[in-house]
Short mmCIF file of N, CA and C in Angstrom, two decimals:
data_model
loop_
_atom_site.label_atom_id
_atom_site.label_comp_id
_atom_site.label_asym_id
_atom_site.label_seq_id
_atom_site.Cartn_x
_atom_site.Cartn_y
_atom_site.Cartn_z
N MET A 4 38.78 121.62 272.96
CA MET A 4 38.11 121.19 271.79
C MET A 4 38.67 121.85 270.71
N LYS A 5 38.71 121.12 269.51
CA LYS A 5 39.14 121.62 268.43
C LYS A 5 37.93 122.49 267.69
N LYS A 6 38.55 123.44 266.85
CA LYS A 6 37.54 124.33 266.12
C LYS A 6 36.73 123.42 265.33
N LYS A 7 37.08 122.47 264.71
CA LYS A 7 36.12 121.78 263.94
C LYS A 7 34.92 121.02 264.69
N GLU A 8 35.41 120.51 266.03
CA GLU A 8 34.36 119.94 266.76
C GLU A 8 33.43 120.94 267.16
N LEU A 9 33.89 122.13 267.60
CA LEU A 9 33.04 123.18 268.00
C LEU A 9 32.10 123.55 266.68
N LEU A 10 32.52 123.83 265.58
CA LEU A 10 31.69 123.99 264.39
C LEU A 10 30.60 122.85 264.24
N GLN A 11 30.99 121.49 264.36
CA GLN A 11 30.01 120.60 264.35
C GLN A 11 29.03 120.59 265.42
N MET A 12 29.36 121.08 266.65
CA MET A 12 28.40 121.19 267.58
C MET A 12 27.36 122.28 267.21
N VAL A 13 27.89 123.28 266.72
CA VAL A 13 27.17 124.52 266.44
C VAL A 13 26.04 124.00 265.11
N GLU A 14 26.52 123.35 264.26
CA GLU A 14 25.68 122.87 263.17
C GLU A 14 24.58 122.00 263.84
N ASP A 15 25.10 121.15 264.55
CA ASP A 15 24.04 120.04 265.34
C ASP A 15 22.95 120.99 265.99
N LEU A 16 23.36 121.95 266.82
CA LEU A 16 22.56 122.72 267.53
C LEU A 16 21.57 123.47 266.61
N GLN A 17 21.97 124.03 265.42
CA GLN A 17 21.26 124.79 264.45
C GLN A 17 20.12 123.69 263.76
N SER A 18 20.56 122.63 263.64
CA SER A 18 19.78 121.67 262.98
C SER A 18 18.75 121.24 264.03
N GLN A 19 18.91 121.11 265.09
CA GLN A 19 18.08 120.64 266.44
C GLN A 19 17.03 121.80 266.30
N VAL A 20 17.39 123.11 266.34
CA VAL A 20 16.53 124.35 266.47
C VAL A 20 15.63 124.31 265.24
N ALA A 21 16.17 124.30 264.14
CA ALA A 21 15.42 124.12 262.82
C ALA A 21 14.32 123.06 262.82
N PHE A 22 14.60 121.75 263.43
CA PHE A 22 13.65 120.63 263.57
C PHE A 22 12.44 121.22 264.62
N GLN A 23 12.94 121.90 265.58
CA GLN A 23 11.97 122.19 266.78
C GLN A 23 11.13 123.25 266.17
N GLU A 24 11.63 124.16 265.25
CA GLU A 24 10.72 125.19 264.94
C GLU A 24 9.69 124.66 263.74
N ASP A 25 10.12 123.59 262.86
CA ASP A 25 9.10 122.85 262.12
C ASP A 25 8.10 122.23 262.99
N ALA A 26 8.45 121.48 264.09
CA ALA A 26 7.68 120.90 264.81
C ALA A 26 6.72 121.90 265.37
N LEU A 27 7.10 122.76 265.91
CA LEU A 27 6.39 123.86 266.52
C LEU A 27 5.26 124.44 265.44
N GLN A 28 5.76 124.65 264.51
CA GLN A 28 4.64 125.23 263.36
C GLN A 28 3.68 124.09 262.96
N ALA A 29 4.04 122.94 263.06
CA ALA A 29 3.24 121.81 262.57
C ALA A 29 1.99 121.64 263.90
N LEU A 30 2.58 121.63 265.03
CA LEU A 30 1.66 121.67 266.37
C LEU A 30 0.78 122.92 266.34
N GLN A 31 1.25 124.18 266.00
CA GLN A 31 0.38 125.41 265.93
C GLN A 31 -0.74 125.21 264.84
N ALA A 32 -0.38 124.64 263.61
CA ALA A 32 -1.34 124.46 262.81
C ALA A 32 -2.55 123.48 263.09
N ALA A 33 -1.95 122.20 263.87
CA ALA A 33 -3.02 121.16 264.22
C ALA A 33 -3.90 121.83 265.33
N LEU A 34 -3.33 122.73 266.19
CA LEU A 34 -4.03 123.35 267.27
C LEU A 34 -5.08 124.15 266.76
N THR A 35 -4.79 124.94 265.71
CA THR A 35 -5.70 125.90 265.09
C THR A 35 -6.80 125.16 264.37
N GLY A 36 -6.52 124.10 263.75
CA GLY A 36 -7.49 123.26 263.15
C GLY A 36 -8.50 122.64 264.18
N GLN A 37 -7.87 122.23 265.42
CA GLN A 37 -8.62 121.63 266.37
C GLN A 37 -9.68 122.73 267.18
N GLN A 38 -9.15 123.92 267.19
CA GLN A 38 -10.00 124.91 267.67
C GLN A 38 -11.09 125.23 266.76
N GLN A 39 -10.84 125.31 265.58
CA GLN A 39 -11.73 125.55 264.58
C GLN A 39 -12.94 124.36 264.61
N ASP A 40 -12.51 123.25 264.67
CA ASP A 40 -13.40 121.96 264.63
C ASP A 40 -14.34 122.17 266.06
N LEU A 41 -13.50 122.58 267.14
CA LEU A 41 -14.31 122.65 268.37
C LEU A 41 -15.30 123.68 268.26
N LEU A 42 -15.04 124.86 267.68
CA LEU A 42 -16.11 125.94 267.49
C LEU A 42 -17.21 125.38 266.68
N VAL A 43 -17.00 124.66 265.71
CA VAL A 43 -18.19 124.17 264.85
C VAL A 43 -18.91 122.89 265.86
N LEU A 44 -18.16 122.18 266.44
CA LEU A 44 -18.92 121.27 267.12
C LEU A 44 -19.76 121.77 268.28
N ARG A 45 -19.30 122.95 268.88
CA ARG A 45 -19.96 123.56 269.78
C ARG A 45 -21.37 124.28 269.21
N ARG A 46 -21.30 124.72 268.12
CA ARG A 46 -22.35 125.50 267.43
C ARG A 46 -23.33 124.29 267.15
N GLN A 47 -22.89 123.05 266.66
CA GLN A 47 -23.67 122.17 266.21
C GLN A 47 -24.45 121.68 267.54
N LEU A 48 -23.79 121.50 268.60
CA LEU A 48 -24.42 121.05 270.00
C LEU A 48 -25.44 122.13 270.34
N GLN A 49 -25.10 123.28 270.38
CA GLN A 49 -26.25 124.37 270.57
C GLN A 49 -27.37 124.22 269.84
N LEU A 50 -27.27 123.99 268.55
CA LEU A 50 -28.42 123.89 267.47
C LEU A 50 -29.24 122.72 267.95
N LEU A 51 -28.43 121.45 268.27
CA LEU A 51 -29.33 120.34 268.56
C LEU A 51 -30.01 120.56 269.94
N LYS A 52 -29.40 121.25 270.80
CA LYS A 52 -30.15 121.55 272.00
C LYS A 52 -31.40 122.45 271.93
N GLU A 53 -31.05 123.35 271.05
CA GLU A 53 -32.38 124.20 270.78
C GLU A 53 -33.48 123.54 270.09
N ARG A 54 -33.13 122.42 269.18
CA ARG A 54 -34.13 121.64 268.49
C ARG A 54 -34.79 120.84 269.29
N GLN A 55 -34.02 120.13 270.30
CA GLN A 55 -34.47 119.24 271.29
C GLN A 55 -35.61 120.05 272.07
N ASP A 56 -35.10 121.15 272.65
CA ASP A 56 -36.01 121.85 273.63
C ASP A 56 -37.46 122.52 272.68
N GLU A 57 -37.18 122.66 271.39
CA GLU A 57 -38.39 123.03 270.64
C GLU A 57 -39.24 121.84 270.56
N GLN A 58 -38.68 120.50 270.22
CA GLN A 58 -39.53 119.40 270.22
C GLN A 58 -40.11 119.04 271.52
N ALA A 59 -39.46 119.33 272.52
CA ALA A 59 -40.12 118.80 273.89
C ALA A 59 -41.23 119.82 274.24
N ALA A 60 -40.99 121.00 273.73
CA ALA A 60 -42.13 121.99 274.04
C ALA A 60 -43.36 121.75 273.08
N ALA A 61 -43.09 121.38 271.87
CA ALA A 61 -44.18 120.86 270.96
C ALA A 61 -44.76 119.66 271.56
N LEU A 62 -44.25 118.61 272.14
CA LEU A 62 -44.88 117.42 272.81
C LEU A 62 -45.63 117.96 273.89
N ASP A 63 -45.23 118.84 274.73
CA ASP A 63 -46.04 119.16 275.84
C ASP A 63 -47.30 120.01 275.40
N ASP A 64 -47.17 120.92 274.27
CA ASP A 64 -48.07 121.43 273.78
C ASP A 64 -49.32 120.48 273.14
N ALA A 65 -48.81 119.59 272.55
CA ALA A 65 -49.74 118.40 271.93
C ALA A 65 -50.49 117.42 272.85
N ARG A 66 -49.74 117.40 274.15
CA ARG A 66 -50.44 116.42 275.13
C ARG A 66 -51.79 116.97 275.48
N PRO A 67 -52.87 116.22 275.50
CA PRO A 67 -54.11 116.73 276.19
C PRO A 67 -53.94 117.09 277.63
N GLU A 68 -54.75 118.20 278.05
CA GLU A 68 -54.63 118.76 279.37
C GLU A 68 -55.19 117.53 280.24
N GLY A 69 -54.47 117.33 281.33
CA GLY A 69 -54.98 116.40 282.38
C GLY A 69 -54.38 115.01 282.08
N ARG A 70 -53.71 114.89 281.01
CA ARG A 70 -52.95 113.58 280.88
C ARG A 70 -51.44 113.83 280.96
N GLU A 71 -50.94 113.03 281.68
CA GLU A 71 -49.31 112.96 281.93
C GLU A 71 -48.85 112.04 281.08
N ALA A 72 -47.63 112.24 280.80
CA ALA A 72 -47.02 111.10 280.06
C ALA A 72 -46.70 109.81 280.93
N PRO A 73 -46.93 108.82 280.28
CA PRO A 73 -46.74 107.43 280.94
C PRO A 73 -45.27 107.34 281.69
N PRO A 74 -45.25 106.65 282.64
CA PRO A 74 -43.82 106.56 283.24
C PRO A 74 -42.84 105.51 282.24
N HIS A 75 -41.75 105.98 282.25
CA HIS A 75 -40.85 105.13 281.58
C HIS A 75 -40.05 104.16 282.39
N TYR A 76 -39.89 103.01 281.82
CA TYR A 76 -39.17 101.92 282.68
C TYR A 76 -37.79 101.85 282.24
#
């Protein structure tokens, strides 16, 4: 191979590496954002579950003794 061809190959490889580094940084940023979103969603789910448990307990407390909830169809 000629020196010119080798230099072109090296430049092409450097360009590919630079592109891959940019892509990797973009993927890392996306992953970080998704991890933050997941943390927020988990917290919201936990709060909803706690609220639902509180409401279920309040309904049980409000139900007169001896009366069961009607069956659901």
